[in-house]
Short mmCIF file of C-alpha atoms in Angstrom, two decimals:
data_model
loop_
_atom_site.label_atom_id
_atom_site.label_comp_id
_atom_site.label_asym_id
_atom_site.label_seq_id
_atom_site.Cartn_x
_atom_site.Cartn_y
_atom_site.Cartn_z
CA MET A 1 0.00 0.00 0.00
CA THR A 2 1.22 3.51 -0.78
CA GLU A 3 -0.67 5.21 2.03
CA SER A 4 0.14 5.02 5.74
CA ALA A 5 -2.03 3.42 8.41
CA ASP A 6 -2.80 6.76 10.04
CA ARG A 7 -4.58 7.77 6.82
CA HIS A 8 -7.05 4.92 7.44
CA ASP A 9 -7.64 6.05 11.01
CA ARG A 10 -8.95 9.37 9.73
CA PHE A 11 -11.66 7.65 7.67
CA PRO A 12 -13.62 5.34 10.02
CA GLY A 13 -15.50 2.20 8.97
CA LEU A 14 -19.01 1.88 7.65
CA ARG A 15 -21.80 3.56 9.56
CA ARG A 16 -24.10 4.75 6.81
CA ARG A 17 -24.24 3.17 3.38
CA GLY A 18 -24.59 5.57 0.47
CA PHE A 19 -26.65 3.22 -1.67
CA LEU A 20 -27.54 4.44 -5.13
CA ALA A 21 -31.16 5.45 -5.39
CA ALA A 22 -31.41 4.50 -9.00
CA ALA A 23 -30.26 1.93 -11.45
CA GLY A 24 -30.01 2.47 -15.17
CA GLY A 25 -32.85 1.00 -17.14
CA ALA A 26 -33.57 0.08 -20.70
CA ALA A 27 -33.85 3.24 -22.73
CA GLY A 28 -33.78 6.95 -23.68
CA PHE A 29 -31.71 7.82 -26.79
CA GLY A 30 -32.83 10.45 -29.26
CA ALA A 31 -31.34 9.35 -32.58
CA LEU A 32 -31.55 5.69 -33.56
CA ALA A 33 -28.34 5.56 -35.58
CA LEU A 34 -25.12 7.15 -34.43
CA ALA A 35 -21.57 7.19 -35.71
CA GLY A 36 -18.29 8.97 -35.15
CA CYS A 37 -19.09 10.75 -31.86
CA SER A 38 -16.76 10.84 -28.90
CA GLY A 39 -17.95 10.89 -25.32
CA PRO A 40 -16.89 14.36 -24.16
CA GLU A 41 -18.09 16.09 -27.32
CA ALA A 42 -21.45 14.43 -27.05
CA THR A 43 -22.16 15.20 -23.40
CA GLY A 44 -22.09 18.97 -23.49
CA SER A 45 -20.49 18.87 -20.06
CA ALA A 46 -19.93 21.99 -18.03
CA ALA A 47 -16.62 20.57 -16.83
CA GLY A 48 -13.79 23.04 -16.96
CA LYS A 49 -15.85 26.12 -17.83
CA GLY A 50 -13.89 29.09 -16.55
CA ASP A 51 -11.34 26.82 -14.88
CA GLY A 52 -8.40 27.73 -17.12
CA THR A 53 -6.00 25.48 -18.98
CA PRO A 54 -5.72 21.87 -17.70
CA ARG A 55 -2.47 21.06 -15.96
CA ARG A 56 -0.93 17.61 -15.85
CA GLY A 57 0.26 15.80 -12.74
CA GLY A 58 -0.52 15.24 -9.08
CA ARG A 59 -2.80 13.01 -7.05
CA VAL A 60 -6.44 13.75 -6.19
CA ARG A 61 -7.95 12.18 -3.08
CA ALA A 62 -11.74 11.71 -3.19
CA ALA A 63 -13.80 10.90 -0.08
CA PHE A 64 -16.91 8.72 -0.43
CA ALA A 65 -19.11 6.72 1.92
CA GLY A 66 -18.02 3.09 1.57
CA GLY A 67 -19.10 -0.47 2.17
CA GLY A 68 -16.63 -1.72 4.76
CA ALA A 69 -14.68 -4.94 4.45
CA SER A 70 -17.18 -6.32 1.93
CA GLU A 71 -16.21 -3.77 -0.75
CA THR A 72 -15.24 -5.12 -4.14
CA LEU A 73 -13.82 -3.79 -7.40
CA ASP A 74 -16.05 -6.12 -9.43
CA PRO A 75 -17.85 -3.57 -11.65
CA HIS A 76 -20.91 -5.82 -11.99
CA LEU A 77 -21.48 -6.12 -8.23
CA GLY A 78 -21.38 -2.48 -7.15
CA ASN A 79 -24.31 -0.80 -5.37
CA LEU A 80 -22.65 2.19 -3.73
CA PHE A 81 -21.81 5.58 -5.18
CA ALA A 82 -18.20 4.75 -4.31
CA ASP A 83 -18.48 1.54 -6.36
CA ALA A 84 -19.82 3.49 -9.33
CA ALA A 85 -17.03 6.06 -9.16
CA ARG A 86 -14.31 3.40 -8.89
CA SER A 87 -15.83 1.37 -11.73
CA LYS A 88 -16.02 4.46 -13.94
CA ALA A 89 -12.31 5.08 -13.36
CA LEU A 90 -11.22 1.49 -14.05
CA PHE A 91 -13.68 0.32 -16.71
CA ASP A 92 -15.78 1.54 -19.65
CA LYS A 93 -19.34 0.92 -20.83
CA LEU A 94 -20.59 0.86 -24.39
CA ALA A 95 -22.55 4.05 -23.67
CA ASP A 96 -23.38 6.29 -20.73
CA TYR A 97 -25.91 8.96 -19.80
CA GLY A 98 -25.43 12.61 -20.70
CA ALA A 99 -26.67 15.45 -18.52
CA ASP A 100 -30.18 15.13 -20.00
CA LEU A 101 -30.13 11.34 -19.45
CA ALA A 102 -29.89 10.59 -23.18
CA ALA A 103 -27.30 7.96 -24.14
CA VAL A 104 -23.91 9.12 -25.41
CA PRO A 105 -21.23 6.81 -26.87
CA ARG A 106 -18.30 5.38 -24.97
CA LEU A 107 -16.78 2.10 -26.19
CA ALA A 108 -19.50 1.91 -28.82
CA GLU A 109 -18.47 4.02 -31.79
CA ALA A 110 -21.70 3.52 -33.72
CA TRP A 111 -25.04 1.75 -33.37
CA GLU A 112 -27.89 1.21 -35.79
CA PRO A 113 -31.12 -0.82 -35.66
CA ASN A 114 -32.90 -2.83 -38.30
CA ALA A 115 -36.31 -1.73 -39.57
CA GLY A 116 -38.11 -3.69 -36.87
CA LEU A 117 -36.03 -2.23 -34.00
CA ASP A 118 -35.40 -5.73 -32.67
CA ARG A 119 -31.81 -6.10 -33.92
CA TRP A 120 -29.07 -3.58 -33.26
CA ASN A 121 -25.63 -3.59 -34.85
CA VAL A 122 -22.97 -2.03 -32.62
CA THR A 123 -19.47 -1.08 -33.77
CA LEU A 124 -16.76 -0.75 -31.15
CA ARG A 125 -14.16 1.98 -31.28
CA GLN A 126 -10.48 1.04 -31.21
CA ALA A 127 -9.70 0.79 -27.52
CA GLN A 128 -7.43 -1.32 -25.39
CA PHE A 129 -7.35 -2.78 -21.92
CA HIS A 130 -4.69 -1.86 -19.40
CA ASP A 131 -2.60 -4.89 -20.42
CA GLY A 132 -2.55 -3.72 -24.05
CA LYS A 133 -5.10 -6.22 -25.40
CA PRO A 134 -7.80 -4.73 -27.67
CA VAL A 135 -11.43 -4.46 -26.58
CA THR A 136 -13.36 -6.89 -28.79
CA ALA A 137 -16.87 -8.13 -29.46
CA ALA A 138 -16.02 -11.28 -27.49
CA ASP A 139 -15.32 -9.13 -24.41
CA VAL A 140 -18.69 -7.39 -24.80
CA LEU A 141 -20.68 -10.60 -25.13
CA TYR A 142 -18.82 -12.23 -22.24
CA SER A 143 -19.49 -9.20 -20.02
CA TYR A 144 -23.22 -9.09 -20.79
CA ARG A 145 -23.63 -12.85 -20.40
CA ARG A 146 -21.82 -12.69 -17.07
CA ILE A 147 -24.15 -9.92 -15.87
CA ALA A 148 -27.21 -11.87 -17.04
CA ASP A 149 -26.26 -15.05 -15.17
CA PRO A 150 -29.49 -16.05 -13.34
CA ASP A 151 -27.48 -17.59 -10.51
CA LYS A 152 -25.75 -14.29 -9.69
CA ALA A 153 -27.04 -11.09 -8.15
CA TYR A 154 -25.53 -8.63 -10.59
CA ARG A 155 -27.41 -5.35 -10.44
CA ALA A 156 -27.58 -4.73 -14.20
CA ARG A 157 -29.21 -8.09 -14.96
CA ALA A 158 -32.71 -6.60 -15.15
CA SER A 159 -31.46 -3.81 -17.44
CA LEU A 160 -30.18 -6.38 -19.96
CA GLU A 161 -33.47 -8.31 -19.95
CA PRO A 162 -34.54 -7.05 -23.44
CA ILE A 163 -31.50 -8.77 -25.03
CA ASP A 164 -31.59 -12.37 -26.27
CA LEU A 165 -27.97 -13.07 -25.40
CA ARG A 166 -28.04 -16.61 -26.79
CA ALA A 167 -28.98 -15.32 -30.22
CA SER A 168 -26.71 -12.24 -30.10
CA ARG A 169 -23.35 -12.74 -31.80
CA ALA A 170 -20.06 -11.21 -32.84
CA THR A 171 -20.08 -10.37 -36.54
CA GLY A 172 -16.46 -9.22 -36.51
CA GLU A 173 -13.70 -8.45 -34.06
CA ARG A 174 -15.26 -5.05 -33.27
CA THR A 175 -18.89 -5.57 -34.31
CA VAL A 176 -21.79 -7.11 -32.38
CA GLU A 177 -25.31 -7.95 -33.47
CA PHE A 178 -27.66 -7.70 -30.50
CA VAL A 179 -30.87 -9.66 -30.99
CA LEU A 180 -33.71 -8.31 -28.85
CA LYS A 181 -36.80 -10.04 -27.50
CA ARG A 182 -39.04 -7.21 -28.73
CA PRO A 183 -38.74 -3.87 -30.54
CA THR A 184 -36.73 -1.45 -28.38
CA ALA A 185 -36.30 2.01 -29.87
CA GLU A 186 -34.28 3.17 -26.87
CA PHE A 187 -31.78 0.30 -26.87
CA PRO A 188 -28.74 2.62 -26.48
CA ASN A 189 -29.79 3.19 -22.89
CA VAL A 190 -29.60 -0.53 -22.22
CA MET A 191 -25.91 -0.16 -23.04
CA ALA A 192 -25.71 2.89 -20.75
CA ALA A 193 -27.42 1.22 -17.78
CA PHE A 194 -25.77 1.30 -14.38
CA GLY A 195 -23.27 -1.53 -13.95
CA THR A 196 -23.02 -2.62 -17.60
CA TYR A 197 -19.22 -2.36 -17.69
CA ILE A 198 -17.11 -4.27 -20.20
CA VAL A 199 -14.50 -6.64 -18.78
CA GLN A 200 -12.07 -8.97 -20.50
CA ASP A 201 -13.38 -12.25 -21.89
CA GLY A 202 -13.08 -14.85 -19.12
CA ALA A 203 -12.26 -12.41 -16.29
CA THR A 204 -13.53 -13.49 -12.86
CA GLY A 205 -11.37 -12.01 -10.07
CA PHE A 206 -11.26 -8.24 -9.71
CA ASP A 207 -10.00 -7.37 -6.24
CA ARG A 208 -6.32 -8.29 -6.63
CA ALA A 209 -5.36 -6.85 -10.02
CA PRO A 210 -8.43 -5.80 -12.07
CA ILE A 211 -7.81 -5.08 -15.73
CA GLY A 212 -10.22 -2.69 -17.40
CA SER A 213 -10.19 -0.26 -20.30
CA GLY A 214 -10.95 2.85 -18.24
CA PRO A 215 -8.87 6.03 -17.86
CA PHE A 216 -7.12 4.78 -14.70
CA GLN A 217 -5.43 1.48 -13.90
CA PHE A 218 -5.05 -0.43 -10.66
CA VAL A 219 -2.35 0.19 -8.05
CA SER A 220 -3.80 -0.98 -4.70
CA PHE A 221 -7.05 -1.76 -2.92
CA ALA A 222 -7.80 -1.94 0.82
CA PRO A 223 -11.56 -2.66 1.19
CA GLY A 224 -13.32 -0.11 3.35
CA ARG A 225 -10.24 2.12 3.41
CA SER A 226 -8.57 3.18 0.20
CA THR A 227 -8.21 2.49 -3.52
CA VAL A 228 -5.23 3.91 -5.43
CA LEU A 229 -5.19 4.16 -9.24
CA ARG A 230 -2.78 5.65 -11.75
CA ARG A 231 -3.21 7.24 -15.16
CA HIS A 232 -3.82 4.95 -18.16
CA ASP A 233 -1.79 6.73 -20.84
CA ALA A 234 -3.30 4.75 -23.73
CA HIS A 235 -6.96 5.45 -22.93
CA TRP A 236 -9.01 5.90 -26.10
CA ASP A 237 -10.45 9.20 -24.85
CA GLY A 238 -7.05 10.63 -23.96
CA ALA A 239 -4.98 10.16 -20.83
CA PRO A 240 -6.25 11.77 -17.59
CA HIS A 241 -4.56 14.95 -16.43
CA LEU A 242 -3.83 13.42 -13.01
CA ASP A 243 -0.94 11.09 -12.28
CA GLU A 244 -2.89 9.27 -9.57
CA LEU A 245 -6.36 9.06 -8.08
CA GLU A 246 -7.12 7.81 -4.57
CA PHE A 247 -10.57 6.95 -3.22
CA VAL A 248 -10.71 7.14 0.57
CA VAL A 249 -13.63 5.93 2.69
CA ALA A 250 -15.27 8.40 5.09
CA ASN A 251 -18.72 7.18 5.98
CA GLU A 252 -19.94 10.10 8.03
CA GLU A 253 -20.70 13.33 6.22
CA SER A 254 -18.89 15.25 8.96
CA ALA A 255 -15.74 13.19 8.32
CA ARG A 256 -15.85 13.98 4.59
CA ILE A 257 -16.27 17.73 5.03
CA ASN A 258 -13.65 17.89 7.79
CA ALA A 259 -11.17 15.98 5.63
CA LEU A 260 -11.81 18.47 2.82
CA LEU A 261 -11.45 21.49 5.10
CA GLY A 262 -8.28 20.00 6.59
CA GLY A 263 -6.64 19.44 3.21
CA GLN A 264 -6.65 15.64 3.57
CA VAL A 265 -8.83 15.24 0.44
CA GLU A 266 -9.62 17.40 -2.59
CA TYR A 267 -13.14 16.03 -3.27
CA ALA A 268 -15.94 15.24 -0.78
CA HIS A 269 -18.99 13.42 -2.10
CA GLU A 270 -22.60 13.69 -0.85
CA LEU A 271 -22.80 16.70 1.47
CA ASN A 272 -26.04 17.78 3.09
CA PRO A 273 -27.80 21.09 2.31
CA ALA A 274 -26.86 22.68 5.63
CA THR A 275 -23.18 21.96 4.97
CA GLY A 276 -23.50 23.34 1.47
CA ARG A 277 -25.04 26.57 2.71
CA ALA A 278 -22.49 26.97 5.48
CA HIS A 279 -19.52 26.79 3.11
CA GLU A 280 -20.94 28.15 -0.14
CA LYS A 281 -19.50 31.64 0.30
CA SER A 282 -16.66 30.91 2.69
CA GLY A 283 -14.03 30.86 -0.05
CA GLY A 284 -12.05 28.05 1.52
CA ILE A 285 -13.65 25.31 -0.54
CA THR A 286 -15.96 25.12 -3.56
CA ILE A 287 -19.52 23.81 -3.27
CA VAL A 288 -20.87 22.16 -6.43
CA ARG A 289 -24.62 21.61 -6.81
CA LEU A 290 -25.70 18.99 -9.34
CA ARG A 291 -29.26 19.99 -10.18
CA ASN A 292 -32.19 17.61 -10.68
CA SER A 293 -30.33 14.66 -9.21
CA ALA A 294 -32.99 13.20 -6.92
CA MET A 295 -36.77 13.12 -7.38
CA GLN A 296 -38.63 13.66 -4.10
CA ALA A 297 -42.20 12.38 -3.93
CA PHE A 298 -45.05 10.79 -2.03
CA ALA A 299 -46.19 7.51 -3.57
CA MET A 300 -49.91 6.73 -3.44
CA LYS A 301 -51.02 3.11 -3.92
CA THR A 302 -53.56 3.35 -6.76
CA ASP A 303 -54.88 -0.21 -6.31
CA ARG A 304 -56.38 0.24 -2.83
CA PRO A 305 -58.54 2.72 -0.86
CA PRO A 306 -58.49 5.63 -0.64
CA PHE A 307 -56.16 6.14 -3.62
CA ASP A 308 -58.00 3.79 -5.97
CA ASP A 309 -60.27 6.82 -6.51
CA PRO A 310 -58.59 9.26 -8.94
CA ARG A 311 -60.45 12.16 -7.30
CA VAL A 312 -58.62 11.47 -4.05
CA ARG A 313 -55.29 11.35 -5.88
CA GLU A 314 -56.01 14.68 -7.56
CA ALA A 315 -57.01 16.14 -4.20
CA PHE A 316 -53.66 15.09 -2.72
CA PHE A 317 -51.84 16.68 -5.67
CA LEU A 318 -53.60 19.92 -4.71
CA LEU A 319 -52.89 19.64 -0.98
CA ALA A 320 -49.14 19.99 -1.47
CA ASP A 321 -47.37 23.33 -1.23
CA ARG A 322 -44.29 22.32 -3.18
CA GLU A 323 -42.25 25.42 -2.42
CA GLU A 324 -42.78 24.91 1.30
CA LEU A 325 -41.69 21.28 0.98
CA VAL A 326 -38.52 22.18 -0.93
CA LYS A 327 -37.62 24.91 1.55
CA GLY A 328 -38.40 22.85 4.62
CA ALA A 329 -37.41 19.30 3.70
CA LEU A 330 -34.52 20.09 1.34
CA SER A 331 -33.40 23.32 3.03
CA GLY A 332 -34.06 25.04 -0.29
CA ALA A 333 -31.50 22.87 -2.11
CA GLY A 334 -33.69 21.87 -5.03
CA GLU A 335 -36.50 22.78 -7.41
CA THR A 336 -40.26 22.32 -7.21
CA GLY A 337 -41.76 19.29 -8.94
CA ASN A 338 -44.88 18.92 -11.04
CA ASP A 339 -45.94 15.32 -10.28
CA LEU A 340 -43.73 13.95 -13.05
CA PHE A 341 -40.33 12.27 -12.93
CA GLY A 342 -37.30 13.58 -14.81
CA LYS A 343 -37.37 17.38 -14.78
CA GLY A 344 -34.80 18.60 -17.29
CA TYR A 345 -34.33 15.13 -18.83
CA GLU A 346 -34.93 14.03 -22.40
CA TYR A 347 -38.68 13.67 -23.16
CA TYR A 348 -39.82 15.56 -20.03
CA ALA A 349 -43.24 17.14 -20.63
CA ASP A 350 -42.34 20.65 -19.50
CA GLU A 351 -45.28 22.11 -21.41
CA LEU A 352 -47.73 20.87 -18.76
CA PRO A 353 -48.90 23.64 -16.38
CA GLN A 354 -47.23 23.80 -12.99
CA ARG A 355 -49.61 22.46 -10.37
CA GLU A 356 -50.17 24.77 -7.38
CA GLN A 357 -51.72 24.22 -3.98
CA ASP A 358 -55.52 24.66 -4.05
CA ILE A 359 -57.11 23.71 -0.72
CA ASP A 360 -60.66 24.64 -1.81
CA ARG A 361 -60.48 22.45 -4.91
CA ALA A 362 -58.98 19.63 -2.84
CA ARG A 363 -61.88 19.86 -0.36
CA HIS A 364 -64.37 19.77 -3.25
CA LEU A 365 -62.81 16.65 -4.75
CA LEU A 366 -62.74 14.87 -1.39
CA ARG A 367 -66.43 15.67 -0.83
CA LYS A 368 -67.29 14.23 -4.26
CA ALA A 369 -65.31 11.10 -3.38
CA GLY A 370 -67.07 10.74 -0.01
CA ALA A 371 -63.79 11.29 1.80
CA GLU A 372 -64.33 14.60 3.60
CA LYS A 373 -62.76 13.48 6.90
CA LEU A 374 -60.16 11.22 5.40
CA ARG A 375 -57.50 9.69 7.62
CA VAL A 376 -54.39 8.10 6.05
CA THR A 377 -51.06 6.75 7.26
CA LEU A 378 -47.92 8.17 5.67
CA ASP A 379 -44.92 5.83 5.90
CA THR A 380 -41.53 7.49 6.18
CA SER A 381 -38.05 6.78 7.55
CA ALA A 382 -34.69 8.39 8.18
CA VAL A 383 -33.43 6.25 5.28
CA ALA A 384 -33.04 9.34 3.06
CA ALA A 385 -32.38 13.00 3.74
CA GLY A 386 -35.54 15.07 4.07
CA PHE A 387 -37.98 12.17 4.41
CA THR A 388 -39.05 12.77 7.99
CA GLU A 389 -39.16 16.54 7.46
CA ALA A 390 -41.30 16.15 4.32
CA ALA A 391 -43.74 13.89 6.15
CA GLY A 392 -44.26 16.43 8.93
CA ILE A 393 -44.69 19.33 6.53
CA PHE A 394 -47.21 17.47 4.38
CA ARG A 395 -49.14 16.35 7.47
CA ASP A 396 -49.66 20.01 8.36
CA GLN A 397 -50.57 20.96 4.79
CA ALA A 398 -53.18 18.20 4.55
CA ALA A 399 -54.74 19.26 7.85
CA ARG A 400 -55.80 22.55 6.22
CA ALA A 401 -58.25 20.53 4.09
CA GLY A 402 -59.50 18.42 6.99
CA VAL A 403 -57.32 15.42 6.10
CA THR A 404 -55.59 13.65 8.99
CA VAL A 405 -52.18 12.23 8.09
CA ASP A 406 -50.66 9.87 10.64
CA VAL A 407 -46.88 9.69 10.15
CA ARG A 408 -45.42 6.22 10.72
CA MET A 409 -41.65 5.76 11.04
CA GLY A 410 -40.17 2.72 9.30
CA SER A 411 -36.88 0.86 9.60
CA LYS A 412 -33.95 2.23 7.61
CA ASP A 413 -32.83 -1.32 6.89
CA SER A 414 -36.08 -2.60 5.37
CA TYR A 415 -37.90 0.57 4.28
CA TRP A 416 -37.46 0.24 0.51
CA LYS A 417 -38.58 -3.38 0.55
CA ASP A 418 -41.50 -2.72 2.90
CA ILE A 419 -43.08 0.12 0.91
CA LEU A 420 -43.22 -1.77 -2.39
CA ASP A 421 -46.24 -3.79 -1.30
CA SER A 422 -47.48 -2.54 2.07
CA GLY A 423 -49.23 0.65 3.13
CA THR A 424 -51.11 3.21 1.06
CA LEU A 425 -48.92 6.36 1.13
CA CYS A 426 -45.16 6.72 1.59
CA CYS A 427 -42.17 9.01 1.14
CA TYR A 428 -40.24 8.12 -2.00
CA ARG A 429 -37.01 9.14 -3.73
CA SER A 430 -35.35 8.27 -7.02
CA GLY A 431 -32.01 9.15 -8.53
CA ALA A 432 -31.32 9.94 -12.15
CA MET A 433 -32.42 7.58 -14.91
CA PRO A 434 -34.01 8.08 -18.33
CA ILE A 435 -37.74 8.83 -18.27
CA GLU A 436 -38.37 5.69 -20.34
CA SER A 437 -36.56 3.63 -17.71
CA HIS A 438 -38.65 5.15 -14.94
CA ILE A 439 -41.77 4.17 -16.90
CA SER A 440 -40.62 0.65 -17.71
CA GLN A 441 -39.36 -0.15 -14.22
CA ARG A 442 -42.07 1.53 -12.13
CA LEU A 443 -45.25 2.20 -14.07
CA LEU A 444 -46.09 -0.78 -16.28
CA THR A 445 -48.43 -3.55 -15.19
CA ASP A 446 -45.55 -6.03 -14.93
CA SER A 447 -42.94 -3.60 -13.51
CA THR A 448 -41.08 -5.17 -10.61
CA THR A 449 -40.62 -1.95 -8.58
CA ASN A 450 -44.08 -0.47 -9.06
CA ALA A 451 -44.43 1.40 -5.75
CA THR A 452 -47.71 3.09 -6.78
CA LYS A 453 -49.28 -0.09 -8.23
CA TRP A 454 -50.23 1.94 -11.32
CA GLN A 455 -51.65 -0.63 -13.74
CA ASP A 456 -53.31 0.47 -16.96
CA LYS A 457 -53.44 -1.60 -20.14
CA ASN A 458 -53.83 1.47 -22.36
CA PHE A 459 -50.78 3.04 -20.72
CA ASP A 460 -48.85 -0.20 -21.31
CA ALA A 461 -49.92 -0.14 -24.96
CA LEU A 462 -48.65 3.44 -25.39
CA TYR A 463 -45.29 2.36 -23.98
CA ARG A 464 -45.04 -0.56 -26.41
CA GLN A 465 -46.02 1.77 -29.26
CA ALA A 466 -43.28 4.21 -28.24
CA GLN A 467 -40.69 1.42 -28.21
CA SER A 468 -41.80 0.38 -31.71
CA THR A 469 -41.64 3.94 -33.10
CA ARG A 470 -38.51 4.78 -35.06
CA ASP A 471 -39.13 8.53 -35.47
CA ARG A 472 -37.97 10.45 -32.42
CA THR A 473 -40.55 13.23 -32.70
CA ALA A 474 -43.39 10.72 -32.88
CA ARG A 475 -41.89 8.80 -29.99
CA ALA A 476 -41.61 11.96 -27.89
CA ALA A 477 -45.29 12.68 -28.53
CA LEU A 478 -46.20 9.27 -27.14
CA TYR A 479 -44.12 9.88 -24.00
CA THR A 480 -45.93 13.20 -23.59
CA ARG A 481 -49.30 11.44 -23.80
CA MET A 482 -48.19 9.03 -21.07
CA GLN A 483 -47.01 11.89 -18.88
CA ARG A 484 -50.29 13.75 -19.32
CA ARG A 485 -52.06 10.69 -17.92
CA LEU A 486 -49.68 10.54 -14.97
CA HIS A 487 -49.97 14.26 -14.31
CA ALA A 488 -53.77 14.00 -14.22
CA GLU A 489 -54.25 10.78 -12.26
CA GLY A 490 -50.94 9.02 -11.51
CA GLY A 491 -49.75 7.82 -8.14
CA PHE A 492 -46.56 9.86 -7.72
CA LEU A 493 -46.99 13.23 -6.03
CA VAL A 494 -43.62 14.62 -7.12
CA TRP A 495 -43.05 17.71 -5.01
CA GLY A 496 -39.38 18.41 -5.69
CA PHE A 497 -36.01 17.59 -7.19
CA GLY A 498 -33.07 17.75 -4.82
CA ASP A 499 -29.58 18.97 -5.62
CA TRP A 500 -26.66 16.59 -5.21
CA ILE A 501 -24.03 18.51 -3.29
CA LEU A 502 -20.27 18.03 -3.58
CA GLY A 503 -17.37 19.85 -2.01
CA THR A 504 -14.00 20.37 -3.69
CA ALA A 505 -10.73 22.03 -2.81
CA SER A 506 -10.19 25.40 -4.46
CA SER A 507 -7.26 23.85 -6.32
CA LEU A 508 -9.38 21.18 -8.01
CA ARG A 509 -10.57 22.25 -11.46
CA GLY A 510 -12.68 20.72 -14.24
CA VAL A 511 -15.45 19.30 -12.03
CA ALA A 512 -18.68 19.11 -14.04
CA ARG A 513 -21.49 21.33 -12.78
CA GLU A 514 -24.28 20.11 -15.05
CA ALA A 515 -24.19 16.38 -14.40
CA PRO A 516 -26.90 14.77 -12.25
CA ALA A 517 -25.69 11.93 -10.04
CA ASN A 518 -25.27 8.64 -11.94
CA THR A 519 -24.49 10.33 -15.27
CA LEU A 520 -21.26 10.23 -17.28
CA ASP A 521 -19.75 13.49 -16.05
CA TRP A 522 -20.61 12.90 -12.38
CA ALA A 523 -17.47 11.80 -10.44
CA ARG A 524 -15.50 11.88 -13.67
CA PHE A 525 -11.93 12.18 -12.47
CA ASP A 526 -10.23 11.69 -15.82
CA LYS A 527 -11.21 15.26 -16.76
CA VAL A 528 -10.19 17.10 -13.58
CA TRP A 529 -6.84 18.65 -12.73
CA LEU A 530 -5.01 20.42 -9.94
CA ALA A 531 -4.34 24.11 -10.50
#
């Protein structure tokens, strides 16, 4: 190890896991055929704006919440933000998400579907692994088949479900024909899904000396403590500016900000709004706010009373004072929502009118539904920032219309599992993913994480029609129709979108400022430098 033991003592073991709130899903790309684009040019990143000329050299130390002794560098097993950042440094995907959650190319140089949208031909760019071997179609197929292994718990397995991997084949050393189980117009986002990293054909062990094709290569790994990487000079997208990158584990937010203030790290991930406000204008460090990174909502179960009545759902939409919720629950670190996922993302229906609080209209709807003195239980937990605060604020807002909301605290360990099937109303959060993925994973009749139990055959049919529609404009119109339905009578009361807050040393430059968490330019250390 290149770092001393006292370094580890400053970053204590796991106390709070920073689990990712979202996984990539199966879609969201605007143009069906693409060729000759490189990742940075396609993302429109804000990285480096006004930061001067990049300078080569030095080591950056980045503090993340970790996973203790169970941490792994296997890019297909990761669940933590730290896992995602390490995997991004060591490995590459075929595609990744831009700031608007549309797919942009990485190892895939070009992709094009057949007329039926159920076969996609993908051409790989010329890239090489850290040991000098080229990235080939065999590596891609091995990686996807490994992820899809039904006997393993790889996170991206569900994202690859649309692919018939038995029928898919290499048509050349750098070309793959993906055969799909059904038409999938947004297939590029399958390639961009969280955890779909490409590893070498036959690779199994990753914690001793992992070999990837990413911008950094392995030096050392101490689970729950530190990971040290060095620049990969032959990376296809150009060598990083840094000589070395070190990930250090600091599970408590206070430990991360104190390490940053003390000069022990140059990058502190996942700070809370109060910390951001306290240091925003201090001048000692830089606070970076990644907008629209986390949807904040209340989820109403539409398959059971009282929310099986659309009038009650509309009434609850009108009970919420969204500005008050953002100010109180998020400490103002966010934007108001409009009962739709994906504000600022590709296909978002921003033409729909902003819903405002209307207590009189809410009372009227509840009377029509025979629910004038309604009493409901709102499940919440300290599992996510702002949840308990949002529950209390909404309880008081609902009381103005004569609705009694009983707040019930749930376990942090089992909350996400518990709310999928039980209860009628709960606090809910989601990280960044394409709008299509949100629909496919959470709003179709057979969706496995359908927290609102929204089930509508006509809605399902619109989704299938969108996936079978080659023209992007026509496809966008179908997504708008689906969102109009959700805005009028869906089960998600989306009251806000929280900022993701980072802290950096004043010497660290090139950090993207327009990259929601989980996107390509988030935690992208190959493009930063030390001034």
